[in-house]
Amino acid sequence: MQFKHPELLYALFLLLIPIIVHLFQLRKFQKVAFTNVAFLKEATLQTRKSSQIKKWLILCTRLLLLAAIVLAFTQPFTSKSDTFKTKKETVIYLDNSFSLQAKGSQGELLKRAVQDIIGNVAENENLSLMTNDNTYKNTTIKAIKNDLLQLEYSSNKLTAEAALLKSNTIFSKQKNTLRHLIFISDFQQDASNFTQKTDSLTNLHLVKLQPINTNNITIDSVYISKKTASSIELKVLIQNSGSTIENLPISLFSNNNLIAKTSVAIETYAETTFSLPVNEVINGKVSIDDVNLQFDNSLYFNINNRSKTNVLSINGINDSFLKRIYTDDEFNYVATLENQLNYNIIDQQHLIILNELDIIPNALVATLKQFTKQGGSLIIIPSKNINKQSYNQLLINHGSSFSNLLSSEKRITTINYAHPLYNNGVFEKRVSNFQYPKVKSFYSISSNNASVLQFEDGKSFLYQNNNAFVFTASLNNENSNFINSPLIVPTLYNIGKQSLKTPKLYYTIGQENTFDVDTQLQQDDILSLVNNDISIIPRQQYFNNKVVINTSKNPSIANIYTIKNKNESIKNISYNYNRDESNLTYRDLSSSKNITVSDSITDIFNILKSETKVNALWKWFVIFALALLIIEMGILKYFK
């Protein structure tokens, strides 16, 4: 038994008053003269026994009566927890990721969960609620009811581990607080570990929402598989996690107009190909019909007019190998001799190549320093007879310097496969034994920069510092056979492509996405991503001849967006939802220990209500006091 007002128990000391009154009989005795003492003794003996019993009965009833009244005012109760002694906090995590579009026995899992929360929590009960996008701290259901009813599915997927950690941070730092964390999700399987750790005062309740059907068909990806002079082949990959489908329609749209349609039979995976015209802007959408999850039934993509990368080669030797790589269909390649260089065109370039110059003039060093600061890329290929001082004036800006020329034949044996130049499908597998290119001489360097290609002794042949790529040996045929090696094309080609990162076919929402927009902005101009009523200003960095845009969580809605400078449309770009949510496989929570696991939100709240249910006892003490009062009156009236 517990007391709401235990301080009133001090009133029990009042029980001493009737004890004192009854024991000491606070009254004065009057002397009466008797001639016959024997008669007085006889009267006393006859009445003493009955009066003593009556006195003790009255004392007991009055003591019990006062005690019952005092206990009634303390409001005693019974409960499974110290409800009035311990502050209670409730935090609800509601997963609103796309996998909650799956249907349970009472409709879509998320919408049913919202109704269950509203129906089981008192309107004015204080709580905190967190979704994947928003946090409502120290609020009530009444205050956030409309937000819950309008809750949308979120592209911001939190792993179960991340959601648990974030939910725990919402609790206050107060001590002696009983915390309840109600974690509502479908617990979709992912790569993260879900360790259900909480402190001793936090009770974790897991509610696993279960769909009745885990079948799902998704458009996994699209990519360009082949290009010819007249057409582009667009390949579409479909994934199925349910039963075999003999005829799945697939539609292709451009600018919301149906331009092609086909169908496939699919067991687990299937692919189909669409043919698109070359040199035509496609604002595309591939679409299927699937009744389970809706978010992965469409995939947006864009084929824009190609922006060419501007490449300037300042030559000290023949540049024929560069011309073969930087072709007119993708690059605007310009070659010049150092003594004929027009410095006015440097700001227009995306990539500049110093092709075996013996000396780099001071004016060019200063210009290239500013060029790289403005986001331009630089390739440095030294000659065998360099002026080290002039080279090092440039290289010092990139954390390195050339020292001695070493006349020693070395093979180029080590490829940094993780480097962005090579990790995009250049190699189907890691090559451990091939015809290694070699050099007859190279410069030793002082540098801590990451190597892209290395000699057999671990020294750098090609290294990168920010947007500068430095070869340590000349590439002419007299010194090296590297320009005849298969490595030359992906290396120089990818440096060129990364100098102007034109937008891909599409990007995935929630990932770090970076691309370049080939435009020049005036002062105070800002690029925005626009789709109908949605207008987003992404992170952007301005350079002389391009703007670098970074996006991650925004845009948050899959669609085709127009890159705009005020009212000028520059090009379109597509964003799609991450397909991780399409895989409807779930965690097994049966091994969870000391944690409440349920598939019903109502059951969890009923458990919490039973744990905090209060059985008030004050009414019984009032009834007991009235009964004692009646008993006392009966004793006084009828007990002689």
Tab-separated table of N, CA and C in Angstrom, residues 337-470:
chain	number	residue	atom	x	y	z
A	337	LEU	N	51.027	25.480	-77.932
A	337	LEU	CA	52.374	25.499	-77.380
A	337	LEU	C	52.447	26.557	-76.286
A	338	GLU	N	53.385	26.380	-75.380
A	338	GLU	CA	53.476	27.303	-74.241
A	338	GLU	C	53.717	28.732	-74.705
A	339	ASN	N	54.564	28.900	-75.711
A	339	ASN	CA	54.884	30.263	-76.159
A	339	ASN	C	53.780	30.871	-77.016
A	340	GLN	N	52.747	30.083	-77.327
A	340	GLN	CA	51.612	30.599	-78.093
A	340	GLN	C	50.329	30.634	-77.254
A	341	LEU	N	50.450	30.409	-75.966
A	341	LEU	CA	49.281	30.297	-75.084
A	341	LEU	C	48.539	31.625	-74.968
A	342	ASN	N	47.233	31.564	-75.175
A	342	ASN	CA	46.345	32.701	-74.940
A	342	ASN	C	45.788	32.567	-73.516
A	343	TYR	N	46.287	33.373	-72.605
A	343	TYR	CA	45.900	33.266	-71.201
A	343	TYR	C	44.414	33.581	-70.977
A	344	ASN	N	43.795	34.251	-71.918
A	344	ASN	CA	42.392	34.642	-71.744
A	344	ASN	C	41.440	33.449	-71.808
A	345	ILE	N	41.879	32.338	-72.401
A	345	ILE	CA	40.974	31.189	-72.523
A	345	ILE	C	41.082	30.227	-71.340
A	346	ILE	N	42.011	30.471	-70.433
A	346	ILE	CA	42.226	29.534	-69.323
A	346	ILE	C	40.997	29.447	-68.425
A	347	ASP	N	40.361	30.577	-68.135
A	347	ASP	CA	39.194	30.576	-67.252
A	347	ASP	C	38.018	29.798	-67.827
A	348	GLN	N	38.030	29.543	-69.136
A	348	GLN	CA	36.929	28.821	-69.770
A	348	GLN	C	37.124	27.306	-69.706
A	349	GLN	N	38.286	26.858	-69.255
A	349	GLN	CA	38.616	25.437	-69.291
A	349	GLN	C	38.145	24.716	-68.023
A	350	HIS	N	37.905	23.419	-68.187
A	350	HIS	CA	37.623	22.553	-67.038
A	350	HIS	C	38.847	21.717	-66.668
A	351	LEU	N	39.684	21.425	-67.661
A	351	LEU	CA	40.895	20.629	-67.441
A	351	LEU	C	42.039	21.227	-68.252
A	352	ILE	N	43.184	21.397	-67.607
A	352	ILE	CA	44.397	21.855	-68.288
A	352	ILE	C	45.480	20.800	-68.109
A	353	ILE	N	46.172	20.484	-69.205
A	353	ILE	CA	47.241	19.485	-69.186
A	353	ILE	C	48.561	20.174	-69.513
A	354	LEU	N	49.533	20.027	-68.628
A	354	LEU	CA	50.902	20.474	-68.921
A	354	LEU	C	51.640	19.263	-69.473
A	355	ASN	N	51.778	19.224	-70.786
A	355	ASN	CA	52.302	18.048	-71.480
A	355	ASN	C	53.798	18.196	-71.736
A	356	GLU	N	54.588	17.815	-70.735
A	356	GLU	CA	56.048	17.741	-70.820
A	356	GLU	C	56.689	19.083	-71.178
A	357	LEU	N	56.351	20.098	-70.404
A	357	LEU	CA	57.050	21.381	-70.535
A	357	LEU	C	58.380	21.293	-69.802
A	358	ASP	N	59.407	21.922	-70.363
A	358	ASP	CA	60.699	21.968	-69.669
A	358	ASP	C	60.675	22.981	-68.528
A	359	ILE	N	59.966	24.063	-68.745
A	359	ILE	CA	59.897	25.116	-67.736
A	359	ILE	C	58.483	25.674	-67.709
A	360	ILE	N	58.006	25.997	-66.511
A	360	ILE	CA	56.676	26.591	-66.356
A	360	ILE	C	56.872	28.055	-65.997
A	361	PRO	N	56.503	28.980	-66.864
A	361	PRO	CA	56.721	30.404	-66.587
A	361	PRO	C	55.989	30.846	-65.320
A	362	ASN	N	56.531	31.844	-64.677
A	362	ASN	CA	55.931	32.350	-63.438
A	362	ASN	C	54.493	32.809	-63.654
A	363	ALA	N	54.246	33.436	-64.791
A	363	ALA	CA	52.884	33.904	-65.079
A	363	ALA	C	51.913	32.735	-65.165
A	364	LEU	N	52.372	31.626	-65.768
A	364	LEU	CA	51.516	30.449	-65.881
A	364	LEU	C	51.318	29.789	-64.518
A	365	VAL	N	52.361	29.778	-63.691
A	365	VAL	CA	52.232	29.228	-62.335
A	365	VAL	C	51.146	29.972	-61.570
A	366	ALA	N	51.191	31.299	-61.607
A	366	ALA	CA	50.203	32.109	-60.887
A	366	ALA	C	48.803	31.885	-61.443
A	367	THR	N	48.705	31.781	-62.776
A	367	THR	CA	47.396	31.580	-63.404
A	367	THR	C	46.820	30.209	-63.053
A	368	LEU	N	47.673	29.182	-63.068
A	368	LEU	CA	47.204	27.830	-62.742
A	368	LEU	C	46.821	27.704	-61.272
A	369	LYS	N	47.512	28.421	-60.407
A	369	LYS	CA	47.150	28.417	-58.988
A	369	LYS	C	45.729	28.942	-58.810
A	370	GLN	N	45.414	30.028	-59.486
A	370	GLN	CA	44.072	30.594	-59.412
A	370	GLN	C	43.063	29.677	-60.099
A	371	PHE	N	43.482	29.040	-61.185
A	371	PHE	CA	42.605	28.136	-61.933
A	371	PHE	C	42.154	26.960	-61.069
A	372	THR	N	43.078	26.338	-60.354
A	372	THR	CA	42.713	25.198	-59.507
A	372	THR	C	41.878	25.637	-58.309
A	373	LYS	N	42.123	26.853	-57.806
A	373	LYS	CA	41.289	27.372	-56.714
A	373	LYS	C	39.847	27.541	-57.168
A	374	GLN	N	39.666	27.804	-58.449
A	374	GLN	CA	38.336	27.991	-59.010
A	374	GLN	C	37.704	26.677	-59.470
A	375	GLY	N	38.258	25.552	-59.013
A	375	GLY	CA	37.651	24.258	-59.295
A	375	GLY	C	38.142	23.574	-60.538
A	376	GLY	N	39.077	24.169	-61.249
A	376	GLY	CA	39.612	23.532	-62.440
A	376	GLY	C	40.537	22.379	-62.107
A	377	SER	N	40.600	21.396	-63.007
A	377	SER	CA	41.474	20.234	-62.823
A	377	SER	C	42.765	20.424	-63.616
A	378	LEU	N	43.823	19.809	-63.106
A	378	LEU	CA	45.150	19.994	-63.699
A	378	LEU	C	45.870	18.657	-63.775
A	379	ILE	N	46.439	18.356	-64.941
A	379	ILE	CA	47.310	17.192	-65.115
A	379	ILE	C	48.716	17.704	-65.409
A	380	ILE	N	49.683	17.223	-64.644
A	380	ILE	CA	51.078	17.631	-64.834
A	380	ILE	C	51.885	16.421	-65.295
A	381	ILE	N	52.412	16.500	-66.512
A	381	ILE	CA	53.296	15.463	-67.050
A	381	ILE	C	54.666	16.108	-67.249
A	382	PRO	N	55.663	15.754	-66.472
A	382	PRO	CA	56.964	16.423	-66.581
A	382	PRO	C	57.762	15.907	-67.784
A	383	SER	N	58.671	16.715	-68.243
A	383	SER	CA	59.634	16.255	-69.251
A	383	SER	C	60.848	15.676	-68.529
A	384	LYS	N	61.802	15.162	-69.275
A	384	LYS	CA	63.025	14.630	-68.652
A	384	LYS	C	63.990	15.738	-68.271
A	385	ASN	N	63.756	16.943	-68.785
A	385	ASN	CA	64.711	18.035	-68.554
A	385	ASN	C	64.001	19.239	-67.933
A	386	ILE	N	63.332	19.019	-66.855
A	386	ILE	CA	62.537	20.094	-66.270
A	386	ILE	C	63.418	21.073	-65.503
A	387	ASN	N	62.898	22.275	-65.391
A	387	ASN	CA	63.446	23.251	-64.453
A	387	ASN	C	62.725	22.997	-63.130
A	388	LYS	N	63.421	22.324	-62.199
A	388	LYS	CA	62.768	21.898	-60.964
A	388	LYS	C	62.210	23.068	-60.172
A	389	GLN	N	62.904	24.183	-60.206
A	389	GLN	CA	62.440	25.335	-59.436
A	389	GLN	C	61.078	25.806	-59.940
A	390	SER	N	60.914	25.870	-61.255
A	390	SER	CA	59.640	26.336	-61.809
A	390	SER	C	58.523	25.325	-61.530
A	391	TYR	N	58.853	24.029	-61.627
A	391	TYR	CA	57.853	23.003	-61.335
A	391	TYR	C	57.448	23.033	-59.859
A	392	ASN	N	58.437	23.154	-59.003
A	392	ASN	CA	58.145	23.111	-57.565
A	392	ASN	C	57.384	24.344	-57.094
A	393	GLN	N	57.528	25.461	-57.805
A	393	GLN	CA	56.708	26.628	-57.494
A	393	GLN	C	55.222	26.308	-57.676
A	394	LEU	N	54.938	25.466	-58.656
A	394	LEU	CA	53.555	25.041	-58.888
A	394	LEU	C	53.159	23.902	-57.950
A	395	LEU	N	54.065	22.923	-57.793
A	395	LEU	CA	53.735	21.738	-56.999
A	395	LEU	C	53.567	22.043	-55.515
A	396	ILE	N	54.235	23.080	-55.030
A	396	ILE	CA	54.127	23.400	-53.605
A	396	ILE	C	52.685	23.746	-53.231
A	397	ASN	N	51.921	24.204	-54.203
A	397	ASN	CA	50.501	24.486	-53.962
A	397	ASN	C	49.688	23.204	-53.831
A	398	HIS	N	50.299	22.080	-54.177
A	398	HIS	CA	49.604	20.796	-54.133
A	398	HIS	C	50.318	19.800	-53.220
A	399	GLY	N	51.036	20.332	-52.255
A	399	GLY	CA	51.614	19.505	-51.197
A	399	GLY	C	52.706	18.572	-51.634
A	400	SER	N	53.493	18.944	-52.634
A	400	SER	CA	54.555	18.044	-53.093
A	400	SER	C	55.651	18.847	-53.779
A	401	SER	N	56.710	18.135	-54.140
A	401	SER	CA	57.808	18.755	-54.901
A	401	SER	C	58.633	17.655	-55.543
A	402	PHE	N	59.236	17.973	-56.687
A	402	PHE	CA	60.146	17.051	-57.363
A	402	PHE	C	61.558	17.244	-56.809
A	403	SER	N	62.270	16.125	-56.718
A	403	SER	CA	63.696	16.219	-56.344
A	403	SER	C	64.535	15.656	-57.488
A	404	ASN	N	65.239	14.576	-57.267
A	404	ASN	CA	66.187	14.091	-58.283
A	404	ASN	C	65.503	13.241	-59.343
A	405	LEU	N	66.076	13.274	-60.545
A	405	LEU	CA	65.667	12.373	-61.607
A	405	LEU	C	66.437	11.072	-61.437
A	406	LEU	N	65.697	9.973	-61.283
A	406	LEU	CA	66.320	8.666	-61.064
A	406	LEU	C	66.274	7.886	-62.369
A	407	SER	N	67.425	7.578	-62.900
A	407	SER	CA	67.504	6.809	-64.146
A	407	SER	C	67.531	5.329	-63.799
A	408	SER	N	66.373	4.806	-63.537
A	408	SER	CA	66.244	3.401	-63.141
A	408	SER	C	64.924	2.879	-63.694
A	409	GLU	N	65.003	1.779	-64.410
A	409	GLU	CA	63.784	1.239	-65.009
A	409	GLU	C	62.876	0.664	-63.924
A	410	LYS	N	61.608	1.069	-63.967
A	410	LYS	CA	60.623	0.606	-62.995
A	410	LYS	C	59.338	0.200	-63.719
A	411	ARG	N	58.726	-0.858	-63.199
A	411	ARG	CA	57.434	-1.281	-63.720
A	411	ARG	C	56.315	-0.647	-62.888
A	412	ILE	N	55.226	-0.328	-63.563
A	412	ILE	CA	54.038	0.220	-62.878
A	412	ILE	C	53.135	-0.967	-62.562
A	413	THR	N	53.123	-1.381	-61.313
A	413	THR	CA	52.485	-2.656	-60.954
A	413	THR	C	51.264	-2.529	-60.049
A	414	THR	N	51.111	-1.406	-59.378
A	414	THR	CA	50.057	-1.306	-58.359
A	414	THR	C	49.008	-0.284	-58.771
A	415	ILE	N	47.758	-0.739	-58.788
A	415	ILE	CA	46.615	0.116	-59.127
A	415	ILE	C	45.772	0.311	-57.872
A	416	ASN	N	45.436	1.542	-57.580
A	416	ASN	CA	44.542	1.837	-56.454
A	416	ASN	C	43.099	1.675	-56.941
A	417	TYR	N	42.578	0.437	-56.797
A	417	TYR	CA	41.251	0.139	-57.340
A	417	TYR	C	40.143	0.922	-56.641
A	418	ALA	N	40.400	1.377	-55.423
A	418	ALA	CA	39.377	2.133	-54.686
A	418	ALA	C	39.309	3.589	-55.116
A	419	HIS	N	40.263	4.027	-55.913
A	419	HIS	CA	40.285	5.433	-56.331
A	419	HIS	C	39.114	5.717	-57.279
A	420	PRO	N	38.520	6.912	-57.194
A	420	PRO	CA	37.376	7.243	-58.057
A	420	PRO	C	37.636	7.090	-59.552
A	421	LEU	N	38.890	7.120	-59.970
A	421	LEU	CA	39.183	6.925	-61.390
A	421	LEU	C	38.901	5.499	-61.840
A	422	TYR	N	38.944	4.557	-60.894
A	422	TYR	CA	38.865	3.144	-61.271
A	422	TYR	C	37.731	2.372	-60.589
A	423	ASN	N	36.998	2.986	-59.669
A	423	ASN	CA	35.998	2.212	-58.923
A	423	ASN	C	34.609	2.274	-59.542
A	424	ASN	N	34.512	2.715	-60.779
A	424	ASN	CA	33.202	2.860	-61.422
A	424	ASN	C	33.004	1.847	-62.542
A	425	GLY	N	33.562	0.674	-62.380
A	425	GLY	CA	33.363	-0.383	-63.366
A	425	GLY	C	34.423	-0.462	-64.430
A	426	VAL	N	35.546	0.235	-64.252
A	426	VAL	CA	36.643	0.154	-65.227
A	426	VAL	C	37.179	-1.272	-65.296
A	427	PHE	N	37.319	-1.902	-64.126
A	427	PHE	CA	37.839	-3.270	-64.066
A	427	PHE	C	36.740	-4.206	-63.575
A	428	GLU	N	36.523	-5.298	-64.290
A	428	GLU	CA	35.568	-6.295	-63.831
A	428	GLU	C	36.090	-7.024	-62.603
A	429	LYS	N	37.396	-7.185	-62.522
A	429	LYS	CA	38.019	-7.802	-61.352
A	429	LYS	C	39.425	-7.238	-61.214
A	430	ARG	N	40.003	-7.447	-60.069
A	430	ARG	CA	41.355	-6.946	-59.820
A	430	ARG	C	42.373	-7.788	-60.587
A	431	VAL	N	43.217	-7.094	-61.316
A	431	VAL	CA	44.215	-7.770	-62.140
A	431	VAL	C	45.506	-7.890	-61.345
A	432	SER	N	45.973	-9.116	-61.180
A	432	SER	CA	47.196	-9.327	-60.398
A	432	SER	C	48.405	-9.623	-61.277
A	433	ASN	N	48.147	-9.923	-62.535
A	433	ASN	CA	49.275	-10.251	-63.412
A	433	ASN	C	48.926	-9.819	-64.836
A	434	PHE	N	49.527	-8.745	-65.307
A	434	PHE	CA	49.306	-8.281	-66.668
A	434	PHE	C	50.626	-7.712	-67.190
A	435	GLN	N	50.622	-7.307	-68.436
A	435	GLN	CA	51.841	-6.761	-69.034
A	435	GLN	C	52.044	-5.346	-68.507
A	436	TYR	N	52.875	-5.260	-67.469
A	436	TYR	CA	53.021	-3.993	-66.762
A	436	TYR	C	53.714	-2.960	-67.645
A	437	PRO	N	53.171	-1.740	-67.698
A	437	PRO	CA	53.916	-0.660	-68.360
A	437	PRO	C	55.129	-0.283	-67.517
A	438	LYS	N	56.064	0.376	-68.130
A	438	LYS	CA	57.293	0.691	-67.396
A	438	LYS	C	57.835	2.045	-67.828
A	439	VAL	N	58.747	2.557	-67.017
A	439	VAL	CA	59.439	3.813	-67.320
A	439	VAL	C	60.938	3.569	-67.172
A	440	LYS	N	61.720	4.384	-67.871
A	440	LYS	CA	63.181	4.269	-67.773
A	440	LYS	C	63.762	5.231	-66.748
A	441	SER	N	63.025	6.309	-66.482
A	441	SER	CA	63.475	7.273	-65.472
A	441	SER	C	62.246	7.954	-64.882
A	442	PHE	N	62.413	8.458	-63.666
A	442	PHE	CA	61.300	9.140	-62.995
A	442	PHE	C	61.868	10.052	-61.923
A	443	TYR	N	61.051	10.947	-61.453
A	443	TYR	CA	61.466	11.893	-60.414
A	443	TYR	C	61.026	11.370	-59.045
A	444	SER	N	61.951	11.414	-58.118
A	444	SER	CA	61.552	11.144	-56.734
A	444	SER	C	60.804	12.374	-56.224
A	445	ILE	N	59.863	12.140	-55.343
A	445	ILE	CA	59.002	13.238	-54.893
A	445	ILE	C	58.969	13.293	-53.375
A	446	SER	N	58.640	14.455	-52.895
A	446	SER	CA	58.353	14.654	-51.476
A	446	SER	C	56.867	14.953	-51.379
A	447	SER	N	56.096	13.949	-50.927
A	447	SER	CA	54.640	14.113	-50.919
A	447	SER	C	54.003	13.081	-49.997
A	448	ASN	N	52.923	13.481	-49.355
A	448	ASN	CA	52.114	12.557	-48.561
A	448	ASN	C	50.767	12.293	-49.218
A	449	ASN	N	50.651	12.639	-50.484
A	449	ASN	CA	49.381	12.480	-51.182
A	449	ASN	C	49.145	11.016	-51.556
A	450	ALA	N	47.867	10.685	-51.731
A	450	ALA	CA	47.495	9.312	-52.061
A	450	ALA	C	47.896	8.981	-53.494
A	451	SER	N	48.468	7.798	-53.661
A	451	SER	CA	48.900	7.359	-54.990
A	451	SER	C	47.729	6.757	-55.749
A	452	VAL	N	47.694	7.022	-57.036
A	452	VAL	CA	46.729	6.390	-57.930
A	452	VAL	C	47.369	5.170	-58.585
A	453	LEU	N	48.595	5.332	-59.066
A	453	LEU	CA	49.383	4.240	-59.635
A	453	LEU	C	50.763	4.263	-58.989
A	454	GLN	N	51.319	3.063	-58.748
A	454	GLN	CA	52.617	2.978	-58.075
A	454	GLN	C	53.563	2.058	-58.836
A	455	PHE	N	54.856	2.337	-58.643
A	455	PHE	CA	55.881	1.434	-59.150
A	455	PHE	C	55.954	0.202	-58.260
A	456	GLU	N	56.751	-0.748	-58.712
A	456	GLU	CA	56.882	-2.003	-57.974
A	456	GLU	C	57.511	-1.827	-56.598
A	457	ASP	N	58.253	-0.732	-56.388
A	457	ASP	CA	58.858	-0.497	-55.074
A	457	ASP	C	57.983	0.381	-54.179
A	458	GLY	N	56.751	0.656	-54.617
A	458	GLY	CA	55.819	1.425	-53.801
A	458	GLY	C	55.861	2.916	-54.014
A	459	LYS	N	56.782	3.412	-54.837
A	459	LYS	CA	56.853	4.847	-55.096
A	459	LYS	C	55.774	5.245	-56.107
A	460	SER	N	55.377	6.503	-56.055
A	460	SER	CA	54.255	6.976	-56.869
A	460	SER	C	54.661	7.197	-58.319
A	461	PHE	N	53.823	6.707	-59.220
A	461	PHE	CA	53.921	7.066	-60.634
A	461	PHE	C	52.894	8.156	-60.955
A	462	LEU	N	51.700	8.048	-60.359
A	462	LEU	CA	50.654	9.060	-60.505
A	462	LEU	C	50.010	9.255	-59.142
A	463	TYR	N	49.943	10.497	-58.699
A	463	TYR	CA	49.280	10.787	-57.428
A	463	TYR	C	48.362	11.988	-57.597
A	464	GLN	N	47.457	12.131	-56.634
A	464	GLN	CA	46.458	13.196	-56.698
A	464	GLN	C	46.516	14.051	-55.450
A	465	ASN	N	46.392	15.357	-55.651
A	465	ASN	CA	46.195	16.291	-54.548
A	465	ASN	C	45.026	17.190	-54.927
A	466	ASN	N	43.893	16.976	-54.248
A	466	ASN	CA	42.659	17.689	-54.587
A	466	ASN	C	42.351	17.497	-56.064
A	467	ASN	N	42.358	18.557	-56.853
A	467	ASN	CA	42.016	18.418	-58.272
A	467	ASN	C	43.234	18.507	-59.186
A	468	ALA	N	44.404	18.188	-58.645
A	468	ALA	CA	45.635	18.133	-59.446
A	468	ALA	C	46.142	16.698	-59.496
A	469	PHE	N	46.464	16.220	-60.701
A	469	PHE	CA	46.997	14.875	-60.912
A	469	PHE	C	48.417	15.019	-61.459
A	470	VAL	N	49.377	14.395	-60.778
A	470	VAL	CA	50.787	14.605	-61.102
A	470	VAL	C	51.438	13.274	-61.462
